[in-house]
CSV table of C-alpha atoms in Angstrom, one decimal:
chain,number,residue,atom,x,y,z
A,1,VAL,CA,-74.6,66.2,19.5
A,2,LEU,CA,-71.9,68.4,18.1
A,3,SER,CA,-70.6,69.4,21.5
A,4,GLN,CA,-70.6,65.7,22.5
A,5,LYS,CA,-68.6,64.7,19.5
A,6,THR,CA,-66.2,67.6,20.1
A,7,ALA,CA,-65.7,66.4,23.7
A,8,GLU,CA,-65.0,62.8,22.5
A,9,LEU,CA,-62.4,64.0,20.0
A,10,GLU,CA,-60.7,66.0,22.6
A,11,ALA,CA,-60.6,63.0,25.0
A,12,PHE,CA,-59.3,60.8,22.2
A,13,LYS,CA,-56.6,63.4,21.3
A,14,GLU,CA,-55.5,63.6,25.0
A,15,SER,CA,-55.5,59.8,25.3
A,16,SER,CA,-53.4,59.5,22.0
A,17,GLU,CA,-50.9,62.1,23.2
A,18,GLN,CA,-50.5,60.2,26.5
A,19,THR,CA,-50.0,56.9,24.6
A,20,VAL,CA,-47.4,58.5,22.3
A,21,SER,CA,-45.7,60.0,25.3
A,22,THR,CA,-45.6,56.6,27.0
A,23,LEU,CA,-44.2,54.9,23.9
A,24,ASN,CA,-41.5,57.6,23.5
A,25,ARG,CA,-40.4,57.0,27.1
A,26,LEU,CA,-40.3,53.2,26.5
A,27,VAL,CA,-38.3,53.7,23.4
A,28,GLU,CA,-35.8,56.0,25.1
A,29,ALA,CA,-35.5,53.6,28.0
A,30,THR,CA,-34.9,50.7,25.6
A,31,ASP,CA,-32.3,52.8,23.7
A,32,VAL,CA,-30.4,53.4,27.0
A,33,GLU,CA,-30.6,49.7,27.9
A,34,ASN,CA,-29.4,48.6,24.4
A,35,GLU,CA,-26.5,51.1,24.6
A,36,GLN,CA,-25.5,49.6,28.0
A,37,LEU,CA,-25.7,46.1,26.6
A,38,ARG,CA,-23.5,47.2,23.6
A,39,ARG,CA,-20.9,48.6,26.0
A,40,CYS,CA,-20.9,45.5,28.1
A,41,TRP,CA,-20.5,43.3,25.0
A,42,LYS,CA,-17.7,45.4,23.8
A,43,ILE,CA,-15.9,45.2,27.1
A,44,PHE,CA,-16.5,41.5,27.2
A,45,VAL,CA,-15.0,41.0,23.7
A,46,LEU,CA,-12.1,43.3,24.3
A,47,HIS,CA,-11.1,42.1,27.8
A,48,CYS,CA,-12.6,38.7,28.4
A,49,LEU,CA,-13.2,36.6,25.3
A,50,ARG,CA,-10.1,34.5,24.5
A,51,VAL,CA,-9.2,31.8,22.1
A,52,GLN,CA,-6.4,29.2,22.2
A,53,CYS,CA,-3.8,29.4,19.4
A,54,ARG,CA,-3.5,26.0,17.8
A,55,TYR,CA,0.2,26.6,17.0
A,56,CYS,CA,1.7,27.9,20.3
A,57,GLY,CA,-1.1,26.9,22.6
A,58,ARG,CA,-1.4,30.3,24.3
A,59,ASP,CA,-4.7,32.0,25.2
A,60,VAL,CA,-5.1,35.1,23.1
A,61,LEU,CA,-7.6,37.9,23.2
A,62,THR,CA,-10.1,37.5,20.4
A,63,VAL,CA,-9.4,41.0,19.0
A,64,GLN,CA,-5.7,40.1,18.8
A,65,ALA,CA,-6.2,36.6,17.4
A,66,ASP,CA,-5.7,37.5,13.7
A,67,GLU,CA,-2.4,39.2,14.3
A,68,HIS,CA,-1.1,36.5,16.8
A,69,VAL,CA,-2.1,33.5,14.7
A,70,SER,CA,-0.6,35.0,11.5
A,71,ARG,CA,2.7,35.6,13.4
A,72,CYS,CA,2.7,32.0,14.7
A,73,MET,CA,2.0,30.7,11.2
A,74,GLU,CA,4.8,32.8,9.7
A,75,GLN,CA,7.3,31.6,12.3
A,76,ARG,CA,6.5,28.0,11.3
A,77,GLY,CA,6.5,28.6,7.6
A,78,ILE,CA,2.8,28.0,7.1
A,79,MET,CA,1.4,29.9,4.1
A,80,GLY,CA,-2.2,30.8,3.9
A,81,TRP,CA,-5.3,30.2,6.1
A,82,HIS,CA,-7.4,28.1,3.9
A,83,ASP,CA,-5.2,25.3,2.6
A,84,LEU,CA,-6.5,22.5,4.8
A,85,SER,CA,-5.4,19.7,2.5
A,86,ILE,CA,-1.9,19.6,4.0
A,87,PRO,CA,-1.6,19.4,7.8
A,88,PRO,CA,0.6,22.2,9.2
A,89,PRO,CA,4.1,21.2,10.3
A,90,GLY,CA,4.0,19.6,13.8
A,91,LEU,CA,0.3,18.7,13.5
A,92,ASP,CA,0.6,15.6,11.3
A,93,VAL,CA,1.1,13.3,14.4
A,94,ARG,CA,-1.7,10.9,15.3
A,95,VAL,CA,-1.8,8.5,18.3
A,96,GLU,CA,-4.2,5.6,18.9
A,97,VAL,CA,-4.2,3.6,22.1
A,98,GLY,CA,-4.2,-0.1,21.4
A,99,GLY,CA,-4.2,-2.8,24.0
A,100,SER,CA,-2.1,-3.3,27.1
A,101,MET,CA,0.3,-6.0,28.2
A,102,MET,CA,2.5,-7.0,31.1
A,103,GLN,CA,6.2,-6.2,30.5
A,104,ASN,CA,9.3,-6.6,32.5
A,105,VAL,CA,10.4,-3.2,33.7
A,106,ASP,CA,13.5,-2.9,35.9
A,107,GLY,CA,13.1,-6.6,36.9
A,108,LYS,CA,9.4,-6.2,37.8
A,109,SER,CA,6.3,-7.2,35.8
A,110,LYS,CA,4.4,-3.9,35.0
A,111,ARG,CA,1.4,-3.1,32.8
A,112,VAL,CA,2.2,-1.0,29.8
A,113,TYR,CA,-0.1,0.6,27.3
A,114,LEU,CA,0.6,0.3,23.6
A,115,LEU,CA,0.5,3.4,21.5
A,116,GLU,CA,0.2,3.3,17.7
A,117,VAL,CA,1.9,6.4,16.5
A,118,ARG,CA,1.6,7.8,13.0
A,119,GLN,CA,3.7,10.6,11.6
A,120,GLY,CA,3.1,11.3,8.0
A,121,LEU,CA,3.3,8.0,6.2
A,122,GLU,CA,5.4,6.3,8.9
A,123,GLN,CA,3.8,4.2,11.7
A,124,TRP,CA,5.3,2.5,14.8
A,125,GLU,CA,4.4,1.4,18.3
A,126,VAL,CA,5.6,2.5,21.7
A,127,ALA,CA,4.9,1.0,25.1
A,128,ARG,CA,4.4,3.3,28.1
A,129,ARG,CA,3.3,2.8,31.7
A,130,TYR,CA,0.5,5.0,33.1
A,131,SER,CA,3.0,6.7,35.4
A,132,ASP,CA,4.9,7.7,32.3
A,133,PHE,CA,1.9,9.6,31.0
A,134,VAL,CA,1.6,11.4,34.3
A,135,ARG,CA,5.3,12.4,34.3
A,136,LEU,CA,4.9,13.6,30.7
A,137,HIS,CA,2.0,15.8,31.6
A,138,LYS,CA,3.9,17.3,34.6
A,139,ALA,CA,6.9,17.9,32.4
A,140,LEU,CA,4.8,19.7,29.7
A,141,LYS,CA,3.1,21.9,32.4
A,142,THR,CA,6.5,22.8,33.8
A,143,LYS,CA,8.1,23.7,30.5
A,144,LEU,CA,5.1,25.2,28.7
A,145,LEU,CA,3.7,27.3,31.6
A,146,ARG,CA,1.3,29.5,29.5
A,147,LEU,CA,-0.3,26.5,27.7
A,148,ARG,CA,-3.8,25.4,28.6
A,149,LEU,CA,-3.4,21.6,28.9
A,150,PRO,CA,-6.0,19.0,29.9
A,151,ASP,CA,-5.9,18.2,33.6
A,152,ILE,CA,-5.1,14.6,34.4
A,153,SER,CA,-4.9,15.0,38.2
A,154,GLN,CA,-8.6,13.9,38.5
A,155,LEU,CA,-7.9,10.9,36.3
A,156,GLN,CA,-5.3,9.6,38.7
A,157,ALA,CA,-7.8,9.8,41.6
A,158,ASN,CA,-10.6,8.2,39.6
A,159,THR,CA,-8.6,5.3,38.3
A,160,ALA,CA,-7.3,4.3,41.7
A,161,SER,CA,-10.7,3.4,43.1
A,162,VAL,CA,-10.8,0.2,45.1
A,163,PHE,CA,-14.3,-0.5,43.9
A,164,GLN,CA,-13.1,-1.0,40.3
A,165,ASN,CA,-11.7,-4.3,39.1
A,166,GLU,CA,-8.5,-4.4,37.1
A,167,ALA,CA,-10.2,-4.7,33.7
A,168,GLN,CA,-12.4,-1.6,34.4
A,169,THR,CA,-9.3,0.4,35.4
A,170,ILE,CA,-7.4,-0.6,32.3
A,171,ASP,CA,-10.3,0.3,30.0
A,172,GLN,CA,-10.8,3.6,31.7
A,173,ARG,CA,-7.2,4.5,31.5
A,174,ARG,CA,-7.0,3.7,27.8
A,175,ALA,CA,-9.9,6.0,27.2
A,176,GLN,CA,-8.4,8.7,29.3
A,177,ILE,CA,-5.0,8.5,27.5
A,178,ALA,CA,-6.7,8.5,24.1
A,179,ASP,CA,-8.7,11.7,25.0
A,180,TYR,CA,-5.5,13.4,26.4
A,181,PHE,CA,-3.5,12.9,23.2
A,182,ALA,CA,-6.5,13.9,21.0
A,183,GLN,CA,-6.4,17.3,22.8
A,184,VAL,CA,-2.6,17.9,23.2
A,185,LEU,CA,-1.6,16.9,19.7
A,186,LYS,CA,-3.6,19.8,18.3
A,187,ILE,CA,-1.0,22.2,19.7
A,188,SER,CA,2.2,22.5,17.7
A,189,ALA,CA,4.2,23.7,20.8
A,190,VAL,CA,3.4,20.4,22.5
A,191,VAL,CA,4.1,18.2,19.5
A,192,GLU,CA,7.4,20.0,18.9
A,193,SER,CA,8.5,19.9,22.5
A,194,GLU,CA,11.5,17.7,23.4
A,195,GLU,CA,9.4,15.9,26.0
A,196,MET,CA,6.7,14.8,23.5
A,197,VAL,CA,9.3,14.0,20.8
A,198,GLY,CA,11.1,11.6,23.2
A,199,PHE,CA,7.9,10.2,24.6
A,200,LEU,CA,6.5,9.2,21.2
A,201,GLU,CA,9.9,8.6,19.6
A,202,LEU,CA,9.1,11.1,16.8
A,203,SER,CA,11.5,11.9,14.0
A,204,ASP,CA,12.9,15.4,13.7
């Protein structure tokens, strides 16, 4: 009986050592894999992950965002990160797309879209044709080359469909214009540009 128990203990010891050895190998392999994942993540953050600066509109590496945004704020006289009660200069402009109407343009009846513009406490209305929005976008892209602006080239194709009636086209364009301004007016460089100031008749 004693020899049998001794043999069982030896077998259990050998089995335990094999199990521990297997676990150690798994842990080592996991450590190597985790280290590789950490290196990949570090490379991704350092070289791939970017954010868009709300003041100049440029894409900035995440690791440089703090320095870049602080510099942009200083250039615009914006003090502090957390005072959200007062809109930063250049970002207090709001645009809502109202209705549309036919208007005489160069002796021809053309459809224009009515924009309700708010700047601070002031409010006024401007009328623009859809082609004016397209020209504005092209002008902004030409002048502000490094900005990431919404793409409206697809909108032009979509709204020209022969399968849509006029009312559908008007409603779709109104929604597209509203979405476009909701995005571009978050960028100070766009709001402050000569093109946007003239387009919305903003005050200096």
